[in-house]
Every structure is written in C-alpha cells, then in structure tokens.
PDB file of C-alpha atoms in Angstrom:
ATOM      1  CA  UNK A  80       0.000   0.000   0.000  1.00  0.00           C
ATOM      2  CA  UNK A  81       2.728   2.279   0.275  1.00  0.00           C
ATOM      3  CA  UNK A  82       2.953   3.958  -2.981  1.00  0.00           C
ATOM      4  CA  UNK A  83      -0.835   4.886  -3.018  1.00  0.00           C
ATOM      5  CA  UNK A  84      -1.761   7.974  -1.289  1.00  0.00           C
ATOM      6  CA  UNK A  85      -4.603   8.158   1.086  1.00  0.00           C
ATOM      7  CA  UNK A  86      -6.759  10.248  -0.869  1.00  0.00           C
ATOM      8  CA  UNK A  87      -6.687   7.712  -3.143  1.00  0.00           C
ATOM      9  CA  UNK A  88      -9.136   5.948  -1.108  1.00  0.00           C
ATOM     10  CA  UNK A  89     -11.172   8.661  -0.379  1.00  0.00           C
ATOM     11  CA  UNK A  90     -14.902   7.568  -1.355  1.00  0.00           C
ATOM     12  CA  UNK A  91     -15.704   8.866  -4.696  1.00  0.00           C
ATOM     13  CA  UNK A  92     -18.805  10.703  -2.868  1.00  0.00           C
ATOM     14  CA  UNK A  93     -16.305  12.992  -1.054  1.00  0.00           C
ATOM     15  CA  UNK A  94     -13.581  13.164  -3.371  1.00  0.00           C
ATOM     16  CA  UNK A  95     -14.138  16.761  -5.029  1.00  0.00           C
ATOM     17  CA  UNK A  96     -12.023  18.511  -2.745  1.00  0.00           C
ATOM     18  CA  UNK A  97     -10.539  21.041  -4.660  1.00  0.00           C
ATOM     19  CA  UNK A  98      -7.236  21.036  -2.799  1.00  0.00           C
ATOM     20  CA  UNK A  99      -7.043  17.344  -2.272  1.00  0.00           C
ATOM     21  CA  UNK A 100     -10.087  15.366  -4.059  1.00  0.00           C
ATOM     22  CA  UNK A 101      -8.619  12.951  -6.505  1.00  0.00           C
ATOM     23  CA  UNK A 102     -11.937  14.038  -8.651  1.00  0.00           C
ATOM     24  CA  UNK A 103     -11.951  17.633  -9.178  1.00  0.00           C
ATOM     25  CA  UNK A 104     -10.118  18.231 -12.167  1.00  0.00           C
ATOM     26  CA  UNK A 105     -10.334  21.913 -11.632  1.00  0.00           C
ATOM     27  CA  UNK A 106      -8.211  21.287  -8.042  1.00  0.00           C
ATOM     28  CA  UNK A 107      -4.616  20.886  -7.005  1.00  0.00           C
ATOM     29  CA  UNK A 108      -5.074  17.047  -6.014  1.00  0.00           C
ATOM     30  CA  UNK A 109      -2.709  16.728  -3.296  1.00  0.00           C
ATOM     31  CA  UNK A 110      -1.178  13.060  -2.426  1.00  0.00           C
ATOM     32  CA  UNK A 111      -0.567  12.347   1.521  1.00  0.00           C
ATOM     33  CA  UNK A 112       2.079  10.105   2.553  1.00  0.00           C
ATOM     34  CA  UNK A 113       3.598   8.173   5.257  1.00  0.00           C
ATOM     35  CA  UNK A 114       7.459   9.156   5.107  1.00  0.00           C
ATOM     36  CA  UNK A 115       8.323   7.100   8.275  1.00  0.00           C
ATOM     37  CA  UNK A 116       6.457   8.671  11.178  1.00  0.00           C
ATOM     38  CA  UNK A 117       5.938  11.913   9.082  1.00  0.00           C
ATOM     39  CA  UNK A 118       3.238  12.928   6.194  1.00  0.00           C
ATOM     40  CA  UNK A 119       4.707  13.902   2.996  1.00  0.00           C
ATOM     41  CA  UNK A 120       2.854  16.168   0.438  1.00  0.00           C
ATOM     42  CA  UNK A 121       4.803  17.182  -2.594  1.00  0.00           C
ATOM     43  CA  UNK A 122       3.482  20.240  -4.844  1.00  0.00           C
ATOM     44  CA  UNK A 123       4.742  22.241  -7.974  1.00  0.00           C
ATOM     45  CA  UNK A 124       2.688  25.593  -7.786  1.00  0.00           C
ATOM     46  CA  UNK A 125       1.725  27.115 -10.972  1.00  0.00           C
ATOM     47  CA  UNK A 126       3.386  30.300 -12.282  1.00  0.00           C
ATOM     48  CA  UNK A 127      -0.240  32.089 -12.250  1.00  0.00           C
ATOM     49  CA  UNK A 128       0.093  31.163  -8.168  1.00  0.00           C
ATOM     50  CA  UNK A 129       1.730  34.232  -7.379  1.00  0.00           C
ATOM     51  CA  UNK A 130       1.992  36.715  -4.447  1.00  0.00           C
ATOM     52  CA  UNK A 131       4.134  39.248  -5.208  1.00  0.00           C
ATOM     53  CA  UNK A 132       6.273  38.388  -8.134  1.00  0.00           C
ATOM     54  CA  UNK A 133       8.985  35.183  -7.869  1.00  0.00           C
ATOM     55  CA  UNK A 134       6.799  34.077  -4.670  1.00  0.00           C
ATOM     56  CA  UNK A 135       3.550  31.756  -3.651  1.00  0.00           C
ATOM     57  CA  UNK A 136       0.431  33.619  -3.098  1.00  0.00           C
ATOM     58  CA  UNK A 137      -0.068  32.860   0.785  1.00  0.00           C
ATOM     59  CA  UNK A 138      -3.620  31.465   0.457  1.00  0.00           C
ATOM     60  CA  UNK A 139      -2.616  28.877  -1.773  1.00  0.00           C
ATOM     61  CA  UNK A 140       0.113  27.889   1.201  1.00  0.00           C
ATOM     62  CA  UNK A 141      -2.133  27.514   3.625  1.00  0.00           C
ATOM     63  CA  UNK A 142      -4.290  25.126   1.450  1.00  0.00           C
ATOM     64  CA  UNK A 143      -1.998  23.024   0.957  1.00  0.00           C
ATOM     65  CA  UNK A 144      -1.633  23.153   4.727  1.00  0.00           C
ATOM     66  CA  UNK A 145      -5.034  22.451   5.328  1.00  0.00           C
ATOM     67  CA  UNK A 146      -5.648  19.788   3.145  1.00  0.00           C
ATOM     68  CA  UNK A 147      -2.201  18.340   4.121  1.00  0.00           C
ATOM     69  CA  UNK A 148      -3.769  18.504   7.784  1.00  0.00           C
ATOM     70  CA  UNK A 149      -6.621  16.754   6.544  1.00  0.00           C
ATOM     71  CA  UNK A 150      -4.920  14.135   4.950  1.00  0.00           C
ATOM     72  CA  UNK A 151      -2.490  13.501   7.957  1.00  0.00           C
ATOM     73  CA  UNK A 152      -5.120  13.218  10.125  1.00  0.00           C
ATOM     74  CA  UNK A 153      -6.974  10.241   7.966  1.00  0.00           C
ATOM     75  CA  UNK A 154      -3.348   8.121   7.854  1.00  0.00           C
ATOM     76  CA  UNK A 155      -3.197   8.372  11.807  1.00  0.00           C
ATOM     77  CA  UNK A 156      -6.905   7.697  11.905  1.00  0.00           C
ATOM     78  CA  UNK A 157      -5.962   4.211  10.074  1.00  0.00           C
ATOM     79  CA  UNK A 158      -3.005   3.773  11.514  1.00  0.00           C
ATOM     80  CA  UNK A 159      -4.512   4.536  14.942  1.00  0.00           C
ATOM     81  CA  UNK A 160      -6.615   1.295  14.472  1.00  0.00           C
ATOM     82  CA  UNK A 161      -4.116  -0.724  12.803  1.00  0.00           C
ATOM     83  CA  UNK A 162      -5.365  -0.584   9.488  1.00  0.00           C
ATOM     84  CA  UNK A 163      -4.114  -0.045   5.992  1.00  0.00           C
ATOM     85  CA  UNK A 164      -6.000   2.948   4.184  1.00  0.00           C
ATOM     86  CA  UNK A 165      -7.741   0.629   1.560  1.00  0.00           C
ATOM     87  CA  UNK A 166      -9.921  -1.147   4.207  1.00  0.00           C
ATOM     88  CA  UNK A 167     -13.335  -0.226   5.268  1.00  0.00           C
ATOM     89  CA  UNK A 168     -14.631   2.013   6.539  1.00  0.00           C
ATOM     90  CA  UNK A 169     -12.824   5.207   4.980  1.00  0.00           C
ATOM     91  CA  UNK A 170     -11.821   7.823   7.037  1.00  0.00           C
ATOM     92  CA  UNK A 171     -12.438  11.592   6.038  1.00  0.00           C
ATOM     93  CA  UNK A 172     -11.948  14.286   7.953  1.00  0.00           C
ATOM     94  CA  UNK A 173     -12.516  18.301   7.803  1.00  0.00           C
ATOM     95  CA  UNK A 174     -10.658  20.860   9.344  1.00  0.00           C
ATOM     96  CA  UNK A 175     -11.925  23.001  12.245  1.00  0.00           C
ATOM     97  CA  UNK A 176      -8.668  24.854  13.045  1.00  0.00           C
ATOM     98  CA  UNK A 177      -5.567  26.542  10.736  1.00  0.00           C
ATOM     99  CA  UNK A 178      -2.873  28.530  11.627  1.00  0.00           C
ATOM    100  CA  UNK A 179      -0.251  29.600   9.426  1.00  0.00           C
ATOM    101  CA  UNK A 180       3.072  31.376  10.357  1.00  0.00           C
ATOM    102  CA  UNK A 181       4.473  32.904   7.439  1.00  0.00           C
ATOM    103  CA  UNK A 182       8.759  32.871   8.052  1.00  0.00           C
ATOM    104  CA  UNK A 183       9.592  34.004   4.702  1.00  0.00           C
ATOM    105  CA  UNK A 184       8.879  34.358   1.029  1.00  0.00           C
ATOM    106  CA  UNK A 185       8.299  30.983  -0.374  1.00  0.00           C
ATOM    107  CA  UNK A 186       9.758  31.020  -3.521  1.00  0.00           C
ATOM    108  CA  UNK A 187       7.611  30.168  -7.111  1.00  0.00           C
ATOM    109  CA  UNK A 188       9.041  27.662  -9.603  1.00  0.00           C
ATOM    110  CA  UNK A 189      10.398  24.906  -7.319  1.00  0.00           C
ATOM    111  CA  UNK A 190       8.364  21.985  -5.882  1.00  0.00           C
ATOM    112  CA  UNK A 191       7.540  22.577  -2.198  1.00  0.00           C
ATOM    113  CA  UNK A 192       7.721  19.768   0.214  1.00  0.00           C
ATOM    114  CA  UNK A 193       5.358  19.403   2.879  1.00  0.00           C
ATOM    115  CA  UNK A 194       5.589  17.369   6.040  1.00  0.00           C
ATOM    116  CA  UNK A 195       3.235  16.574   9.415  1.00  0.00           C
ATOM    117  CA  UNK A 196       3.707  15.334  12.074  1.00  0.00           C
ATOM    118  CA  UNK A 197       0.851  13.914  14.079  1.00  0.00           C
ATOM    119  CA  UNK A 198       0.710  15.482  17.945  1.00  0.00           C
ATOM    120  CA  UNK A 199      -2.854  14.482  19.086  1.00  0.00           C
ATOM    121  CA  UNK A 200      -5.368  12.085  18.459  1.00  0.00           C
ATOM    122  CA  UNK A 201      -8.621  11.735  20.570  1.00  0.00           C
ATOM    123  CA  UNK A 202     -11.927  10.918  19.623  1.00  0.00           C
ATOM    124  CA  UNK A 203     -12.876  12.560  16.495  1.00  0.00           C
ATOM    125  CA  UNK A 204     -10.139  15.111  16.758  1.00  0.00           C
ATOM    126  CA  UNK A 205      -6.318  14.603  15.177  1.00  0.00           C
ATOM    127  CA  UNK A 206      -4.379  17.416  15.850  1.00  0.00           C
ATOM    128  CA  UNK A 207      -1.010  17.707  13.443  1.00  0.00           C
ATOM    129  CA  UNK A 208       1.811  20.308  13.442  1.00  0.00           C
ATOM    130  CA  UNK A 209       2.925  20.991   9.726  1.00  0.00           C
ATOM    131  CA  UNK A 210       6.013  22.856   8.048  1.00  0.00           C
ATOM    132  CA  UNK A 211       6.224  23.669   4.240  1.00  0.00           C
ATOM    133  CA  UNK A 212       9.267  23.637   2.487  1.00  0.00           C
ATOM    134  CA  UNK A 213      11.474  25.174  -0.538  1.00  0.00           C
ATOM    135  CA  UNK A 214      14.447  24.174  -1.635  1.00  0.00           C
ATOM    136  CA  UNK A 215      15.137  22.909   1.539  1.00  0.00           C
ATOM    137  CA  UNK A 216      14.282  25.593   3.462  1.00  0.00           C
ATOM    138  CA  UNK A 217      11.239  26.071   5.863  1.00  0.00           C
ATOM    139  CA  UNK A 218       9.620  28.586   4.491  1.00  0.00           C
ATOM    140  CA  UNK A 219       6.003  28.453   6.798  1.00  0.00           C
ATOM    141  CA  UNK A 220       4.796  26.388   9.214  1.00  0.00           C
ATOM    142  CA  UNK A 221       1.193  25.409  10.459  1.00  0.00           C
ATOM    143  CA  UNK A 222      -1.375  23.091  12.509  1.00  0.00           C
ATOM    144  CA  UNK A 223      -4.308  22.041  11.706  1.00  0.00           C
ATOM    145  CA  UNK A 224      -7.408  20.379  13.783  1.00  0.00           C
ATOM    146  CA  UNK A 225      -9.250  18.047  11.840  1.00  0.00           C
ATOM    147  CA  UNK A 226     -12.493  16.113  12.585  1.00  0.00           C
ATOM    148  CA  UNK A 227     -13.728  13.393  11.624  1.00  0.00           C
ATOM    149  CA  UNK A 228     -16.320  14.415   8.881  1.00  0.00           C
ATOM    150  CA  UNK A 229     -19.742  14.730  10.094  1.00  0.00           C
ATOM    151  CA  UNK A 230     -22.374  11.926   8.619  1.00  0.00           C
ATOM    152  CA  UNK A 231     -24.861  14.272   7.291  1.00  0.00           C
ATOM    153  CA  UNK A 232     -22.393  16.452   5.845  1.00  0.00           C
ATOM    154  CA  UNK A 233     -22.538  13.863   2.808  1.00  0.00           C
ATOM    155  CA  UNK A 234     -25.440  14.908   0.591  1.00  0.00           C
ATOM    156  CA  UNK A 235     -26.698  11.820  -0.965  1.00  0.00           C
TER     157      UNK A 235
ATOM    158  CA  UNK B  54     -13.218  56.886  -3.830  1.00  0.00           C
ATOM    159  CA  UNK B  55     -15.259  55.265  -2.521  1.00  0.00           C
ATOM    160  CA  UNK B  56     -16.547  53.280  -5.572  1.00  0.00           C
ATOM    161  CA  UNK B  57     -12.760  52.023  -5.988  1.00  0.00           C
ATOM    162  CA  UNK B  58     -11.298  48.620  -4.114  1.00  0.00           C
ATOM    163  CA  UNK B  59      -7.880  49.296  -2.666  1.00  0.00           C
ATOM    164  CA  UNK B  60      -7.034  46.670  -4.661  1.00  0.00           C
ATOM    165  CA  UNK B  61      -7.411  48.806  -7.954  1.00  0.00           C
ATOM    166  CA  UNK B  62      -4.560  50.837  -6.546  1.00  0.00           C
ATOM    167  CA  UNK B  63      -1.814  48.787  -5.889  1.00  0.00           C
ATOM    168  CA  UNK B  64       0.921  49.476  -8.202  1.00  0.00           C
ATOM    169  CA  UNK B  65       1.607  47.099 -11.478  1.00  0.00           C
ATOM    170  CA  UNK B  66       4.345  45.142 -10.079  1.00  0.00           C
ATOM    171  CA  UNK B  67       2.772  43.855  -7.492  1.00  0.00           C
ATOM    172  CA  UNK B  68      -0.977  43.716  -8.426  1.00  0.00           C
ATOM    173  CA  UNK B  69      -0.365  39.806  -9.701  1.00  0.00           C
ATOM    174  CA  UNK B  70      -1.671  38.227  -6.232  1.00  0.00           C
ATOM    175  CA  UNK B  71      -3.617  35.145  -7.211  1.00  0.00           C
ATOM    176  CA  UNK B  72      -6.049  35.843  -4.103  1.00  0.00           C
ATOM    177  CA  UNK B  73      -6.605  40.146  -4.951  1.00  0.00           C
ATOM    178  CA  UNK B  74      -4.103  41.108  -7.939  1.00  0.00           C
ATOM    179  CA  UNK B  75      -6.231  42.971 -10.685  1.00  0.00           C
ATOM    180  CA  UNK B  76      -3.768  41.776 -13.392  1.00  0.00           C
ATOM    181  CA  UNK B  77      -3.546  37.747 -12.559  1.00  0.00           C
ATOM    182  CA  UNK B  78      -6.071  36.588 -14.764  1.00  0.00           C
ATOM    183  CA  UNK B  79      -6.351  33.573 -12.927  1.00  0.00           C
ATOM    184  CA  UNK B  80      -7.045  34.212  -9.681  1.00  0.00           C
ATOM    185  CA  UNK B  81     -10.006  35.628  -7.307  1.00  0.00           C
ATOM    186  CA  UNK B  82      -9.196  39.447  -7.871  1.00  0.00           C
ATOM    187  CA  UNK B  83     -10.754  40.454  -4.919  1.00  0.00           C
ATOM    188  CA  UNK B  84     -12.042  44.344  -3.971  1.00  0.00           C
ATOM    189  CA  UNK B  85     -11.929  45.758  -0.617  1.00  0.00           C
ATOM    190  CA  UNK B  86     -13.336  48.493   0.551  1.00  0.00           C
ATOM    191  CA  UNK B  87     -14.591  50.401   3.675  1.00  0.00           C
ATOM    192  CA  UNK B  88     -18.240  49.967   5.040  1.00  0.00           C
ATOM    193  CA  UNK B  89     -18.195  52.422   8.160  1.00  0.00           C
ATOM    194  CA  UNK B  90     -15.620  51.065  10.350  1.00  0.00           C
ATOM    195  CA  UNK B  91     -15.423  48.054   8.681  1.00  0.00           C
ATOM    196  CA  UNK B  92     -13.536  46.578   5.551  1.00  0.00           C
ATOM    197  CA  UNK B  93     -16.004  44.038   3.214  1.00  0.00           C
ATOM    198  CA  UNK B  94     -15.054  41.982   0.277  1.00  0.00           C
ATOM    199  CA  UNK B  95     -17.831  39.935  -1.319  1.00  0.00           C
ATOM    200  CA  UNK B  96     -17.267  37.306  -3.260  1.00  0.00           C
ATOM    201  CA  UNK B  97     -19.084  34.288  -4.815  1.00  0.00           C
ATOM    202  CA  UNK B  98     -17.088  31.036  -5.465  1.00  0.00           C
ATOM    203  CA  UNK B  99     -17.192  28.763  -8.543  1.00  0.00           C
ATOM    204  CA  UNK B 100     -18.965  25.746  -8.287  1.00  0.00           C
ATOM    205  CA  UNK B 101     -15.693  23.924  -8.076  1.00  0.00           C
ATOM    206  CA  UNK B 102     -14.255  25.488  -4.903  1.00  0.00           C
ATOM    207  CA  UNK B 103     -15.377  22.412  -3.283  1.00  0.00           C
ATOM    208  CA  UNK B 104     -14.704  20.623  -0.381  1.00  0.00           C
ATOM    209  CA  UNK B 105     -17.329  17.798   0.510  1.00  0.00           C
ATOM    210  CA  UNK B 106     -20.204  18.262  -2.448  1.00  0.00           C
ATOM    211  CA  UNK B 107     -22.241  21.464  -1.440  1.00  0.00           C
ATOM    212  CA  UNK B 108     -19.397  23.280   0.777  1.00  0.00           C
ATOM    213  CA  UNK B 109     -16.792  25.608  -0.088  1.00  0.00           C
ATOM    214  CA  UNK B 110     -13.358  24.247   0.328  1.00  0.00           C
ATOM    215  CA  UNK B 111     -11.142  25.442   3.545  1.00  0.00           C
ATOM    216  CA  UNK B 112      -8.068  26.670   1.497  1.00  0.00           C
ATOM    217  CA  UNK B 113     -10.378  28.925  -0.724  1.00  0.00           C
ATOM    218  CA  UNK B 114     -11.925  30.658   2.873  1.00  0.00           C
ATOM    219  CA  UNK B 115      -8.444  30.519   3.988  1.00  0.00           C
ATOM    220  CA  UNK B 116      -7.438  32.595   0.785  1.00  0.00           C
ATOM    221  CA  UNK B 117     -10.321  34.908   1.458  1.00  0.00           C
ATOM    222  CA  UNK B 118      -9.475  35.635   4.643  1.00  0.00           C
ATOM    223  CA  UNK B 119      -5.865  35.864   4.262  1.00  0.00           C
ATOM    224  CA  UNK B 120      -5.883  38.769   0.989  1.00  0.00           C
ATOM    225  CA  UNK B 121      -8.746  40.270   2.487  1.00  0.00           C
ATOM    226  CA  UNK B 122      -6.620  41.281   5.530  1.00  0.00           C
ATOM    227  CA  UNK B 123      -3.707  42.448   3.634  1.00  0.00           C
ATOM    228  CA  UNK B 124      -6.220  44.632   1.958  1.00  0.00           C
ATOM    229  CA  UNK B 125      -7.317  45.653   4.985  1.00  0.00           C
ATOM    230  CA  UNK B 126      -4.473  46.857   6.812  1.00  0.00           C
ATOM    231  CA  UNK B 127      -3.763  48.968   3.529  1.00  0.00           C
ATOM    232  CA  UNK B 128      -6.731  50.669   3.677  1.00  0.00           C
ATOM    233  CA  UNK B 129      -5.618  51.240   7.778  1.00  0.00           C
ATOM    234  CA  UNK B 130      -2.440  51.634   6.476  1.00  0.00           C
ATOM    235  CA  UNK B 131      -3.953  55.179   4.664  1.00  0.00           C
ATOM    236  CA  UNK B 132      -6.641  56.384   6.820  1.00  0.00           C
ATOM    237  CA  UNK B 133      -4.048  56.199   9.642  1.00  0.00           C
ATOM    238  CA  UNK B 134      -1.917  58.821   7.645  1.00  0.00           C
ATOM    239  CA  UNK B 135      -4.875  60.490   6.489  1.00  0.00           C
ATOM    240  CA  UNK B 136      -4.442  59.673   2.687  1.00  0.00           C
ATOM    241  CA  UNK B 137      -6.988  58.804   0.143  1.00  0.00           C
ATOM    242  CA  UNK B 138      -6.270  55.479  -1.803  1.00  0.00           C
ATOM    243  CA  UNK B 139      -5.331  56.803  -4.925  1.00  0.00           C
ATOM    244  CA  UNK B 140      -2.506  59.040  -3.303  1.00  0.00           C
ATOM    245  CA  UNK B 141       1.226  57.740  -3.120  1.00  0.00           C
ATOM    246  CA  UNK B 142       3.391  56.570  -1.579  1.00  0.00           C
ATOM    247  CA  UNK B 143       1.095  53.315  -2.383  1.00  0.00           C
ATOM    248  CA  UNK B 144       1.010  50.404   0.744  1.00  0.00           C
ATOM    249  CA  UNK B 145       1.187  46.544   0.228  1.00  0.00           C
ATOM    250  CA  UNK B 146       1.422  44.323   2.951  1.00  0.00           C
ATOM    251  CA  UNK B 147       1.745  40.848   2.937  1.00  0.00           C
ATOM    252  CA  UNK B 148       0.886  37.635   5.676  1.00  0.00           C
ATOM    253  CA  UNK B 149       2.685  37.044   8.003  1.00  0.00           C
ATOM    254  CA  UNK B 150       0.332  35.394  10.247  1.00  0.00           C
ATOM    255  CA  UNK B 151      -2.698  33.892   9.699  1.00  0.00           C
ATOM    256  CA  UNK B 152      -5.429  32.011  11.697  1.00  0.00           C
ATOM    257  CA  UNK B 153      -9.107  30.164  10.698  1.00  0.00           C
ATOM    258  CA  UNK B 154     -11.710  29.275  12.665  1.00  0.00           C
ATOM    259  CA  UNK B 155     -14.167  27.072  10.460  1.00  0.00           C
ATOM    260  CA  UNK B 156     -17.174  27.139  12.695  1.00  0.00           C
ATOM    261  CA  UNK B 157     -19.674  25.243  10.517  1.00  0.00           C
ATOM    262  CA  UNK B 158     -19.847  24.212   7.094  1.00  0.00           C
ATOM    263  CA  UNK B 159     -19.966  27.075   4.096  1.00  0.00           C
ATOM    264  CA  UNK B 160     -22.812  26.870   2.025  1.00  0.00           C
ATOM    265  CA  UNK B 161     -21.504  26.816  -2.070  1.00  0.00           C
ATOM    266  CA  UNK B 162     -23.550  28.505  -4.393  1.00  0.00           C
ATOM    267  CA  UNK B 163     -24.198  31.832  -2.503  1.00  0.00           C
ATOM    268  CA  UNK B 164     -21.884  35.134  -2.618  1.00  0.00           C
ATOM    269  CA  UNK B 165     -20.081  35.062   0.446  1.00  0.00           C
ATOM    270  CA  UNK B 166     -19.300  38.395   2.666  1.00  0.00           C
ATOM    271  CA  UNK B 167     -16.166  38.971   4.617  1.00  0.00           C
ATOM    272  CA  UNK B 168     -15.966  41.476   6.779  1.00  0.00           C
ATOM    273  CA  UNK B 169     -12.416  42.971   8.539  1.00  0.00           C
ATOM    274  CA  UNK B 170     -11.715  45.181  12.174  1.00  0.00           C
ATOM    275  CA  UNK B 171      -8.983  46.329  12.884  1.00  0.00           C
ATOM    276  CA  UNK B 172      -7.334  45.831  15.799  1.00  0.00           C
ATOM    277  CA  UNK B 173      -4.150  46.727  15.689  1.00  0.00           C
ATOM    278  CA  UNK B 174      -1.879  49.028  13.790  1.00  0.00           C
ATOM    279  CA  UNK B 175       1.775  48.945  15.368  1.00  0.00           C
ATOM    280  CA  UNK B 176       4.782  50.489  12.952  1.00  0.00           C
ATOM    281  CA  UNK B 177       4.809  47.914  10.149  1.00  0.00           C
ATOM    282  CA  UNK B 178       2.358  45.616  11.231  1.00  0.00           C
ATOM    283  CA  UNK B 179      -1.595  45.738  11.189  1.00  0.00           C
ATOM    284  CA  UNK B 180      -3.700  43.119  13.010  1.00  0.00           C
ATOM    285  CA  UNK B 181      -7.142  42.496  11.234  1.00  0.00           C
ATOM    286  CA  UNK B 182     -10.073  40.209  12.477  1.00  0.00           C
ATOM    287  CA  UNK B 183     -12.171  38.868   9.968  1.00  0.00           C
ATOM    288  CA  UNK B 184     -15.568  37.051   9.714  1.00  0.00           C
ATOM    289  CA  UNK B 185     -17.093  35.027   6.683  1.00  0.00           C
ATOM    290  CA  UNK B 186     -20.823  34.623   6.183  1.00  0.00           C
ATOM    291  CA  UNK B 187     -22.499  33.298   3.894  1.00  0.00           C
ATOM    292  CA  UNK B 188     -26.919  33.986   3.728  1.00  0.00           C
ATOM    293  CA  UNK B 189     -26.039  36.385   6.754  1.00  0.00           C
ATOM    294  CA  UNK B 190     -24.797  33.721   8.835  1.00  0.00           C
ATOM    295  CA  UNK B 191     -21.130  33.667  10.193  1.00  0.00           C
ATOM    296  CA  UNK B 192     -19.171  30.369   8.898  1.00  0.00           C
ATOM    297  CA  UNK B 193     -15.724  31.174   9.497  1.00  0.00           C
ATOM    298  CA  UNK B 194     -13.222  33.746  11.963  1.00  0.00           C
ATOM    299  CA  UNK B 195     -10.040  34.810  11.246  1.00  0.00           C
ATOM    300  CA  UNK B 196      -6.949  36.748  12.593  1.00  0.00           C
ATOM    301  CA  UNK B 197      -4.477  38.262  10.157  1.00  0.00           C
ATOM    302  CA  UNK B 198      -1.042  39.860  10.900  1.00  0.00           C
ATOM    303  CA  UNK B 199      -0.101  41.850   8.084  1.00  0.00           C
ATOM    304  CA  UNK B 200       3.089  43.354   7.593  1.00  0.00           C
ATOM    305  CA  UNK B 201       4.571  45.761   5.112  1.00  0.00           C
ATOM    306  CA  UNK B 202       5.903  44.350   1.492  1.00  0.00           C
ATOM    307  CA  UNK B 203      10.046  44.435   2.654  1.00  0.00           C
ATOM    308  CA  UNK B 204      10.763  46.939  -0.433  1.00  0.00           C
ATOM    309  CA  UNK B 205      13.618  43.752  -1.373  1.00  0.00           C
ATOM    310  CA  UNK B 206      10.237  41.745  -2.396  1.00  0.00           C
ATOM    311  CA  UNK B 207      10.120  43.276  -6.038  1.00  0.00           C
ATOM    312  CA  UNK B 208      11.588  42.149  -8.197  1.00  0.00           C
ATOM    313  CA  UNK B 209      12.917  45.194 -10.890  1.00  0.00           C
TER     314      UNK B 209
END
C-alpha cells in the first residue's frame, strides 16, 4: 500500500475537494504520505500562483496546509486502528482549526515539500503540526485540527 | 473613492496576487473596501471550490481571509496617515500570520461576505479580524497579521 496515497481511497462521494479530491479536475489534487512517522505532500505551484512576483500567493500555502492537515489526520486515523487505508470504513476528515506562520517568502518555480507530524489524536479530533518547504528551506509552518467528517455532511 | 477597491490601486508590479491582484487573470481578484468602520469583500465562489459536495473548500476561505486582511491593513495603512487610496506613496502588505476558525460548514452557491476590524496598527504591522458569512450567517473567523511588502520583495 505504500505507494498509493490516502486520498486515493477517499470515497468517490467525497472526493471533489478542490485542494485534495482525486476528482476535481479543476483542483490541485494533493497526495498524503507516510514518510516514516511523518506525512509527505509534494506540490509544484503554478506560475499564475503568485503573491508578489517570484513568490507563492499565501492562500494557496495555507491550502496546501489544510488539506495536508486533513490528509495527515486520515493516515493516523488508520493507523490509529491498525489498518491499511484501503480497508473499510474510509476515514475523512474536515478541518476546524488553521494557523499559518508565514517565516519568509516561499519562492515560485520549485516543488515545495510538505511534512506533518501527528501530535494528538482523541476521539474525532487529530491534531497535526505541519512545516512547508522550498528548496530545503522552511519557508512556513502550520497546525491544523481536523475532525472526523460529520455523517450528514454527505449529501446523498 | 469610494466606488474604488484598494485593490485597484496597488501598483503594477505587485498587483499579480492570485487571491486580490487585478492583473492575474487567474485568480479571485478580490475588492476591498470600507463599510463604516469596517472593511467588506464579497465574493461568490465557482462551483468547483469544493470541499465535501455542497461546501466551499477550507483553502479557498483561507485565501479569502488571508488577501482580504492584507487589503485591509492597507486601507488602515492610509486612513491612519490620512491619505486617500489613490494618493502615493502606495502600501502593500503581505501575511505574516494567519489564523481560521471554520465554525460550521460554508454553504456553495451563494456570494459570500467577509468582513475585517482592525485591531491593531503597530509600525509595520496591522492586526485584522475577519468574519465570513455566507446567507447572513457567520461560517468562518479569522486573525491576520499583516506586515509591510520588505521593499527587497520586487523584483525590478
């Protein structure tokens, strides 16, 4: 299982996330890793994804943050219970919390790396501290609170 | 002035922000102007800003929030010195600190306000808290810390 991604196995009925949803082909469609005990996202920003000049527009930073957080948070969920992200039932989660500290311009035109690390679980809650990456350099850093998506959230 | 968006006066080279630049043709290009006391932007996602079917996606309320407090603390940036908009020298400010509360699900399909206090303007730095609504209900908070565009930032 480890070179899928857990959105992969999102269901197809909440899979239209346009930061991570494997089916919105409008949407940046983030993959979510296990690197050992750390997420991995990996993400080439386009050149129209600009702040000021030569840099990433700082809303499209924290989405990838977000949905990074999102993602994290469904690996621990399976991981929590032993299971490998293709079993049933799926995990999805939504985020009720971001924060994003800005450290310094992230540069456009390279592909930015980021990583979580999970530093809470309980109950519906995964809690995950998240740094973003270019060229090697730390560029921003985050958390994110995700919960487990509500039921009736999913309009059938 | 009051019919123009701060936003329609930042200068050319660095009016390419994917979130509120009037010259990326690919991004939100989001106006913001004063109400009273108050900053507002409106704005009314596409259909594929999603996150589960029938919400609008985190990172694109996180983008909202985030370039409508830069363009907030430029329009504090000016009252505080007593300018009109349109007068130079013009101010940019980008994030470098941003925070989201998602309280409850955002309705797609519906032009969604966002509305900016300020709370603090310290030498470089303004602080900004920001709601989201969407049909007159508050879905999201925010906090920005903007700070002014280092003049290094453009590129000549």
């Amino acid at each position: 299982m480890k070179s899928k991604a857990v959105q992969d196995y999102y269901p197809d009925d909440v899979a239209h996330c346009y930061g991570c949803g494997k089916l919105n082909e409008h949407g940046h469609q983030i993959k979510t890793f296990w690197e050992g005990d750390e997420t991995i996202t990996r993400f080439t920003p386009k050149e129209y994804h600009t702040a000021i000049p030569g840099y990433v527009y700082g809303g499209l930073i924290a989405s990838l943050i977000d949905c990074h957080g999102t993602g994290t948070a469904a690996l621990a969920a399976y991981k929590a219970e032993g299971r490998e992200i293709d079993t049933l039932p799926p995990f999805r989660f939504v985020t009720a919390f971001l924060q994003v500290d800005y450290l310094k311009p992230t540069p456009l035109g390279v592909e930015l790396e980021i990583r979580g690390k999970v530093v809470e679980i309980k109950g519906r809650k995964v809690i995950s501290e998240i740094t973003l990456s270019a060229n090697g350099e730390v560029t921003a850093k985050g958390k994110v609170v995700a919960v487990k998506m509500p039921e009736d959230m999913v309009k059938k």
